[in-house]
Coordinates of C-alpha atoms in Angstrom, one line a residue:
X23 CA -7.0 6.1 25.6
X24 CA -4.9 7.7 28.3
X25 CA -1.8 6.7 27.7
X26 CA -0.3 8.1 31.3
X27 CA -3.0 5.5 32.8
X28 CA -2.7 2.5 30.8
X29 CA 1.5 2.7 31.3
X30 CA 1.2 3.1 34.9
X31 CA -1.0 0.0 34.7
X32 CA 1.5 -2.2 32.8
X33 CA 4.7 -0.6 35.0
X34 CA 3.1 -1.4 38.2
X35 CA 3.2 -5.2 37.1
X36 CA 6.3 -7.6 37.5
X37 CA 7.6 -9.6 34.6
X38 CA 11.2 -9.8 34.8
X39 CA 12.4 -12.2 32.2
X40 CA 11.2 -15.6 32.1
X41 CA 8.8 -14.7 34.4
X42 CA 6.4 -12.6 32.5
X43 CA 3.0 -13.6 33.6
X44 CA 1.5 -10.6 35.7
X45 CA 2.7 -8.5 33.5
X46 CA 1.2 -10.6 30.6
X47 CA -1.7 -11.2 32.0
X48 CA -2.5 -7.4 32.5
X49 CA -1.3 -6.7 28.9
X50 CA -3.5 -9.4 27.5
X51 CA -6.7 -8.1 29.3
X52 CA -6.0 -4.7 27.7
X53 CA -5.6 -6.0 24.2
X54 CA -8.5 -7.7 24.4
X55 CA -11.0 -4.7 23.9
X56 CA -9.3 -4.6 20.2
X57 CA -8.5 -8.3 19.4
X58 CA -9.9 -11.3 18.8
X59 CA -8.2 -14.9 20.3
X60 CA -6.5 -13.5 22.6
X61 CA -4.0 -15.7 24.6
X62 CA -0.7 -16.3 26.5
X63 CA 0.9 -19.3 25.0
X64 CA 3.2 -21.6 27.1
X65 CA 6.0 -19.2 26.8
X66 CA 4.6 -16.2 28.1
X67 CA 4.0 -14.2 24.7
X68 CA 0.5 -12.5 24.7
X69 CA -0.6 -12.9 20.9
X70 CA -3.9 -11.9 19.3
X71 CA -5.7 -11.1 16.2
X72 CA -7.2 -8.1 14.3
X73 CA -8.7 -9.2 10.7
X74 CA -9.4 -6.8 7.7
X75 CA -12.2 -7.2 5.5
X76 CA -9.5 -7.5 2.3
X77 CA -9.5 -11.1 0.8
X78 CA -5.9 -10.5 -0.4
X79 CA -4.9 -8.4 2.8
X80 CA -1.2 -9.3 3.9
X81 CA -0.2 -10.6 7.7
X82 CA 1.4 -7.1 9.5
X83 CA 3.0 -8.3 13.0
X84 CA 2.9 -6.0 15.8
X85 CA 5.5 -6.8 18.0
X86 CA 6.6 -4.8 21.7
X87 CA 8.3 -7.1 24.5
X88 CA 6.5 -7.5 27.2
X89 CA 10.0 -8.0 29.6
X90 CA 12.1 -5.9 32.0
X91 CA 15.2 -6.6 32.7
X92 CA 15.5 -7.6 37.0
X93 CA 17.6 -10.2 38.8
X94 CA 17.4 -14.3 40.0
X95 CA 18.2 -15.9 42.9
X96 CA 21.4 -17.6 42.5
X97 CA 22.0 -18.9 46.1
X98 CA 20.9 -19.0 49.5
X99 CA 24.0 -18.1 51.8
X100 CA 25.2 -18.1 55.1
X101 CA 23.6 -15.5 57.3
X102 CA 20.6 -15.7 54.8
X103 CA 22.6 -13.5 52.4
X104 CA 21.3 -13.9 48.6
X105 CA 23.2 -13.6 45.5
X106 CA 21.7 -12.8 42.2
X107 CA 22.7 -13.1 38.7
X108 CA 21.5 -11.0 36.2
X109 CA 18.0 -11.4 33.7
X110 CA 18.9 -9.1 30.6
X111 CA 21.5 -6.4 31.0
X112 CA 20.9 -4.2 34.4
X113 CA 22.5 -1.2 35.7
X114 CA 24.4 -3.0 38.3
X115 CA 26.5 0.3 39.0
X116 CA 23.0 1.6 40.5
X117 CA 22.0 -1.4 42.7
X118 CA 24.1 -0.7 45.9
X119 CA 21.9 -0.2 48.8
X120 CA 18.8 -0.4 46.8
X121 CA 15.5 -1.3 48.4
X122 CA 14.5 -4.3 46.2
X123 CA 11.7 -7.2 46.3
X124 CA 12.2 -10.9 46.1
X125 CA 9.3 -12.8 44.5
X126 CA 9.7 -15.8 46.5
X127 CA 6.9 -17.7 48.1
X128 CA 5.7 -14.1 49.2
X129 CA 7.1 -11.2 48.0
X130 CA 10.1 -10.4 50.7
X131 CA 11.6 -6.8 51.1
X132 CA 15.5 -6.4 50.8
X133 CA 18.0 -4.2 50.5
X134 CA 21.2 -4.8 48.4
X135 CA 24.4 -5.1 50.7
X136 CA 26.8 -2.3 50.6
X137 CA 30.2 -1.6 52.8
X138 CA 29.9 1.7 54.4
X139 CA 32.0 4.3 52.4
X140 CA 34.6 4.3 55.9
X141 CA 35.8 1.2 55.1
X142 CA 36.0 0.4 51.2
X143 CA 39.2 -0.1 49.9
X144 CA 38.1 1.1 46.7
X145 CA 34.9 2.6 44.5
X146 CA 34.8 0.2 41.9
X147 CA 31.6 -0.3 40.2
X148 CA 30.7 -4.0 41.8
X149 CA 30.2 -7.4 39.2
X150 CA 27.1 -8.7 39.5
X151 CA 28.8 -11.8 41.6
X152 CA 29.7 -9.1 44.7
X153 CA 26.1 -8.3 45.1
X154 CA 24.3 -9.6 48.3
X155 CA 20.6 -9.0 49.1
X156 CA 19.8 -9.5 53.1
X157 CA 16.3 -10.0 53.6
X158 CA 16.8 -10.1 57.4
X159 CA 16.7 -13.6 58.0
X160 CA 18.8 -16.4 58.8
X161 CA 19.2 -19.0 56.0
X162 CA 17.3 -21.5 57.7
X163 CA 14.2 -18.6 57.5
X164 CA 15.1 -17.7 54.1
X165 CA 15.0 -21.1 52.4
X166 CA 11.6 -21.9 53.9
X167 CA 10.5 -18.3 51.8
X168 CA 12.8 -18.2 48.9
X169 CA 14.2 -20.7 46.1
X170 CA 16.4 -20.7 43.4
X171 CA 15.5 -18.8 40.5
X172 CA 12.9 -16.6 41.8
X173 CA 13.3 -13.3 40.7
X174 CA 14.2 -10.1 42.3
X175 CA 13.4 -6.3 41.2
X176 CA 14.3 -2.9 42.3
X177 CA 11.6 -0.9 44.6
X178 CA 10.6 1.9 42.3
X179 CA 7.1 4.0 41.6
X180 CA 5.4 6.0 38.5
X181 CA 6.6 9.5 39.0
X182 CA 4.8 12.3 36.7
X183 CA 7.7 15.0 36.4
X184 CA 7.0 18.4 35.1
X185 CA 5.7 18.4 31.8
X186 CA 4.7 15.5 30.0
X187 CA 7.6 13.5 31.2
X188 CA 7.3 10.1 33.6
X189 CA 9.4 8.4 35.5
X190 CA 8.9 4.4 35.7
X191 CA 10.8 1.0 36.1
X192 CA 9.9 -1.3 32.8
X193 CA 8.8 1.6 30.7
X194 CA 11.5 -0.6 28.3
X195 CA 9.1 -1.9 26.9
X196 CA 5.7 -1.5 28.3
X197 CA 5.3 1.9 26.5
X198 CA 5.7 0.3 23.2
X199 CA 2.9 -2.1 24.5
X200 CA 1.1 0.9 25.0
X201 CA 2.2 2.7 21.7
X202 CA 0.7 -0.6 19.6
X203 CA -2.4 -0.9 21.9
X204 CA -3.2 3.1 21.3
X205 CA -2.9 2.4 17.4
X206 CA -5.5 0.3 17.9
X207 CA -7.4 2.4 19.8
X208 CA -6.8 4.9 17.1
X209 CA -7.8 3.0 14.0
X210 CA -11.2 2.5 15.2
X211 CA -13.9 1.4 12.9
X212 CA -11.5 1.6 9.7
X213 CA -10.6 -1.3 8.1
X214 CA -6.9 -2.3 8.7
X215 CA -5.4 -2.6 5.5
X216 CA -3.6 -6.0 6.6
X217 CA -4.7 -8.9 8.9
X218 CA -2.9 -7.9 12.2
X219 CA -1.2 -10.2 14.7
X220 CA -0.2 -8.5 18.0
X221 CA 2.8 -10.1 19.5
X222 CA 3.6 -9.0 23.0
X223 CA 7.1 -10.9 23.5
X224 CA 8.5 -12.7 26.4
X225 CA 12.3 -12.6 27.1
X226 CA 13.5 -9.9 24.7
X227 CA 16.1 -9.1 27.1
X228 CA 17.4 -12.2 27.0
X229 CA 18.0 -13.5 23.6
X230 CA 15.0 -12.0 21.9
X231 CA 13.5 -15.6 21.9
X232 CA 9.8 -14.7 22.2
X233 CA 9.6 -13.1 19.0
X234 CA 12.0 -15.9 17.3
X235 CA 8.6 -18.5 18.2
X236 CA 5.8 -16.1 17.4
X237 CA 7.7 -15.2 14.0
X238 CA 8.0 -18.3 13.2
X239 CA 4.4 -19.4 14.3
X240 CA 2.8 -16.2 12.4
X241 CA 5.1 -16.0 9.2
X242 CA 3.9 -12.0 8.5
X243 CA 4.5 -10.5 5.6
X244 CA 5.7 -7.3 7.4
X245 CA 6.5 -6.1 11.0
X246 CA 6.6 -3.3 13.0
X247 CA 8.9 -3.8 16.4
X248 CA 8.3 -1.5 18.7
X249 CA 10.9 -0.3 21.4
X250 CA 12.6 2.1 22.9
X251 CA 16.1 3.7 21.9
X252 CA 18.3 6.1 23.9
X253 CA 17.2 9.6 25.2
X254 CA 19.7 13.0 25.2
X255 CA 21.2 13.4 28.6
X256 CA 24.0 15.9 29.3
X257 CA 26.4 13.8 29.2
X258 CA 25.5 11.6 26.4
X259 CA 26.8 11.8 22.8
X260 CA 24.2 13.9 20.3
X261 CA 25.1 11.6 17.3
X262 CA 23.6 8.5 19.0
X263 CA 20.0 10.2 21.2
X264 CA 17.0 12.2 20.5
X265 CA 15.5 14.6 22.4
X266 CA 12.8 13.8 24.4
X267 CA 9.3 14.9 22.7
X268 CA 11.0 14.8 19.3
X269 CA 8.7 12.1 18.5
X270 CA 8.9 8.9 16.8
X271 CA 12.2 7.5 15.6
X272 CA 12.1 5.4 12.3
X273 CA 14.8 2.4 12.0
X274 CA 17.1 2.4 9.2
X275 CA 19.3 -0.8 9.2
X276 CA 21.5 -3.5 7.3
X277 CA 19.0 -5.7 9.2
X278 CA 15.6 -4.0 8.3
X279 CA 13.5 -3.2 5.0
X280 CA 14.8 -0.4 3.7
X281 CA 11.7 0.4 1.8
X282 CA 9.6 -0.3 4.9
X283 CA 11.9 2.2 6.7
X284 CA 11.3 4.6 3.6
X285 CA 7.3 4.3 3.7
X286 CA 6.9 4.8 7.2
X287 CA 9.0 8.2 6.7
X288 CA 7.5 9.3 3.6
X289 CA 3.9 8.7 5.6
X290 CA 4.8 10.4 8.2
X291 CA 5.4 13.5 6.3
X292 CA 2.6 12.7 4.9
X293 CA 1.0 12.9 8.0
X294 CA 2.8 15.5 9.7
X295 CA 3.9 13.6 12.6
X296 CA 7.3 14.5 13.8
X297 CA 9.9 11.9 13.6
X298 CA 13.6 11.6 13.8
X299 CA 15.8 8.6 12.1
X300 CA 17.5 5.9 14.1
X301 CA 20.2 4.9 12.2
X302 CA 21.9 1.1 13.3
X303 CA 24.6 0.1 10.6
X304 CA 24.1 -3.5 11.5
X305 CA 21.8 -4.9 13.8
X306 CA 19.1 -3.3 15.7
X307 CA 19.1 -4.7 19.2
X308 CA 15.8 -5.4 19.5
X309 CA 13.2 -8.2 18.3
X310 CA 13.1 -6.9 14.7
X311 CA 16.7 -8.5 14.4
X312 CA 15.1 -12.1 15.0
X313 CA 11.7 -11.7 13.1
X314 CA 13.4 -10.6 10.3
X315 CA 15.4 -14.0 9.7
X316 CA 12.4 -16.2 11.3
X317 CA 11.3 -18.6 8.3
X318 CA 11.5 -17.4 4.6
X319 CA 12.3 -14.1 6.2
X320 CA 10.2 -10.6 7.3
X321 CA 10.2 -7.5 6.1
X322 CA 11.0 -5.6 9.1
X323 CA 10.8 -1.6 10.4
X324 CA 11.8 -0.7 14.0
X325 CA 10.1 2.2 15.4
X326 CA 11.2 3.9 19.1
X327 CA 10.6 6.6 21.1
X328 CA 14.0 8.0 23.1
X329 CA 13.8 7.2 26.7
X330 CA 16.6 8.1 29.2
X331 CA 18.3 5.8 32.0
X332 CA 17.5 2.4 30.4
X333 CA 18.0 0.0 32.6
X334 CA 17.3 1.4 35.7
X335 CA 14.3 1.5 37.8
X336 CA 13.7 5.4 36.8
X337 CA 13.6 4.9 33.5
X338 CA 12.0 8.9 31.8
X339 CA 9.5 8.8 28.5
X340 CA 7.7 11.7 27.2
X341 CA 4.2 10.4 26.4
X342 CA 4.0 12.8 23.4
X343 CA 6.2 10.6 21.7
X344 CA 4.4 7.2 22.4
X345 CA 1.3 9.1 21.2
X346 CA 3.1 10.4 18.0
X347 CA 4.5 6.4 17.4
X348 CA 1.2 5.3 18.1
X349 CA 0.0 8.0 15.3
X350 CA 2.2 6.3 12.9
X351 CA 1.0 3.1 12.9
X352 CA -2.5 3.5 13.2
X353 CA -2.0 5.8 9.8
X354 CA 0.0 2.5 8.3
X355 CA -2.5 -0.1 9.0
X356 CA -5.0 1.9 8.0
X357 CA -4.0 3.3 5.0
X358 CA -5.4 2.6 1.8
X359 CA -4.2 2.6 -1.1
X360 CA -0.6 1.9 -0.3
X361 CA 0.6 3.8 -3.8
X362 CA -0.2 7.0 -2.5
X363 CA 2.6 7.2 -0.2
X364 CA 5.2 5.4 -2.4
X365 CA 9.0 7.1 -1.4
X366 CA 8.6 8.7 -5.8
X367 CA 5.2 10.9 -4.1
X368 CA 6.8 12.4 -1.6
X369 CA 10.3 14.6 -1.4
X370 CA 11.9 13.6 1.4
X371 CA 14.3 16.6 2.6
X372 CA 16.4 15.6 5.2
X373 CA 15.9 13.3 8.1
X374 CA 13.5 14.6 11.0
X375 CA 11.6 17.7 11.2

């Protein structure tokens, strides 16, 4: 697979949450080349199906959300003016005198209203309910093109910087969509050790309530959440990032498995495939905290790659480190016998390599 390709692919799509479907749609073609029943259920979540041969095999769920975080149209004003509340947990400090889209009718260039610097009384970063959008049209114009709750993003492209880092709104989370579809790829003709279920969640970013049904719906036995978790920037703290190209990072949690957490590290020692430990005293932020508690309960392992700017429309991810997380599970699912990579077979050292 080329990974630089396939995320390009799901980044160019809109799916801002609650209104995943081209995004969705494009992910669900994809995973059809490696799963059987593919579908998008009435909430948006793209689900399908990967069987082993094993008459006692266990349910693994592969879970990456399929959201980005964006904006909805709150009202129409005066002048044609449009405020927007927030889907998820934007940069708003970014959006001033952004070029954005409004998925109305059409889609509808705008730009985010801004006073010129000559005349501010202040530079305070705005709340969400200062932002305007003007689309260039009157209200009358605008109403006939736009309604309330269609959804707005900001204009941004792929970018390939130097190296093997790329620049991309919605890389949070279609690279872990990628990561679990390049496992796939991966595993090829080997028998997966468990019967797989492939969740691509709807609405992570708001409540994490995709995964909550398909948890329920699926019951597994174990799950691997895929997302992303906070890249080293100058200014950021070195206790809570990872480099870029570090590879993957393995959750440890009050709210996952800990002997999950342990057997992914010990096989990817194993393995040789660099990794760094995330650890999250209490809850994880991401879709693993819901599928964990979702019916008699799911063993549950996060696993991220860093990424930096979250949350903005430039979001950076080196695709080593999707590879390398995509490495990991494709070795998990299909590896057999379990025992071999019990935590007593392998000295662990420290965390990371």
């Amino acid at each position: 697979m080329d990974i630089k390709a396939v995320l390009k692919t799901l980044t160019a799509q809109i799916g801002v949450s609650g209104d995943e479907f081209p995004a969705s749609m494009a992910a669900a073609e994809l995973l059809e080349k490696y799963a059987d029943d593919v579908l998008i259920d009435a909430f948006g979540n793209v689900t399908g199906y990967v069987w082993s041969q094993s008459d006692n095999a266990k349910t693994l769920m592969l879970d990456a959300h399929i959201d980005q975080v964006g904006y909805i149209v709150t009202s129409i004003g005066d002048g044609g003016f449009l405020s927007v509340g927030a889907c998820g947990s934007p940069d708003v400090k970014m959006l001033l005198a952004q070029s954005v889209t409004v998925h109305g009718k059409k889609p509808i260039l705008g730009v985010v209203s801004t006073l010129p610097p000559h005349v501010q009384k202040d530079n305070k970063t705005p709340e969400i309910s200062d932002i305007s959008i003007d689309i260039g049209m009157d209200k009358k114009h605008a109403e006939e093109l736009v309604s309330l709750g269609d959804r707005v993003t900001v204009n941004s492209e792929f970018r390939e910087l130097c190296g093997d880092i790329v620049s991309a709104p919605a890389i949070d989370d279609r690279s872990g969509v990628v990561a679990i579809l390049a496992a796939l790829e991966m595993l090829g003709e080997r028998d997966p050790a468990y019967n797989i279920v492939v969740c691509f969640s709807a609405q992570e970013e708001t409540g994490e309530r995709g995964a909550k049904q398909t948890a329920f719906r699926f019951q597994p036995d174990e799950c691997i959440a895929v997302d992303v978790s906070f890249g080293r920037t100058p200014d950021s703290d070195p206790k809570e990032t990872a480099e870029l190209g570090s590879g993957v990072m393995i959750g440890f949690s009050a709210a996952l498995d800990k002997n999950l957490s342990n057997s992914l590290r010990a096989l990817a020692i194993k393995t040789d495939i660099p990794f760094t430990c995330e650890v999250m005293p209490t809850s994880t932020g991401t879709n693993a905290d819901a599928i964990g508690v979702a019916g008699k309960g799911v063993k549950c392992c996060t696993l991220s790659f860093p990424i930096r700017y979250m949350h903005t429309p430039v979001e950076c991810v080196n695709i080593n480190d999707i590879e390398t997380t995509a490495r990991l599970i494709s070795e998990y699912i299909g590896f057999r016998p379990r025992d071999e990579f019990r935590m007593d077979n392998v000295r662990l050292g420290r965390c990371g390599k």
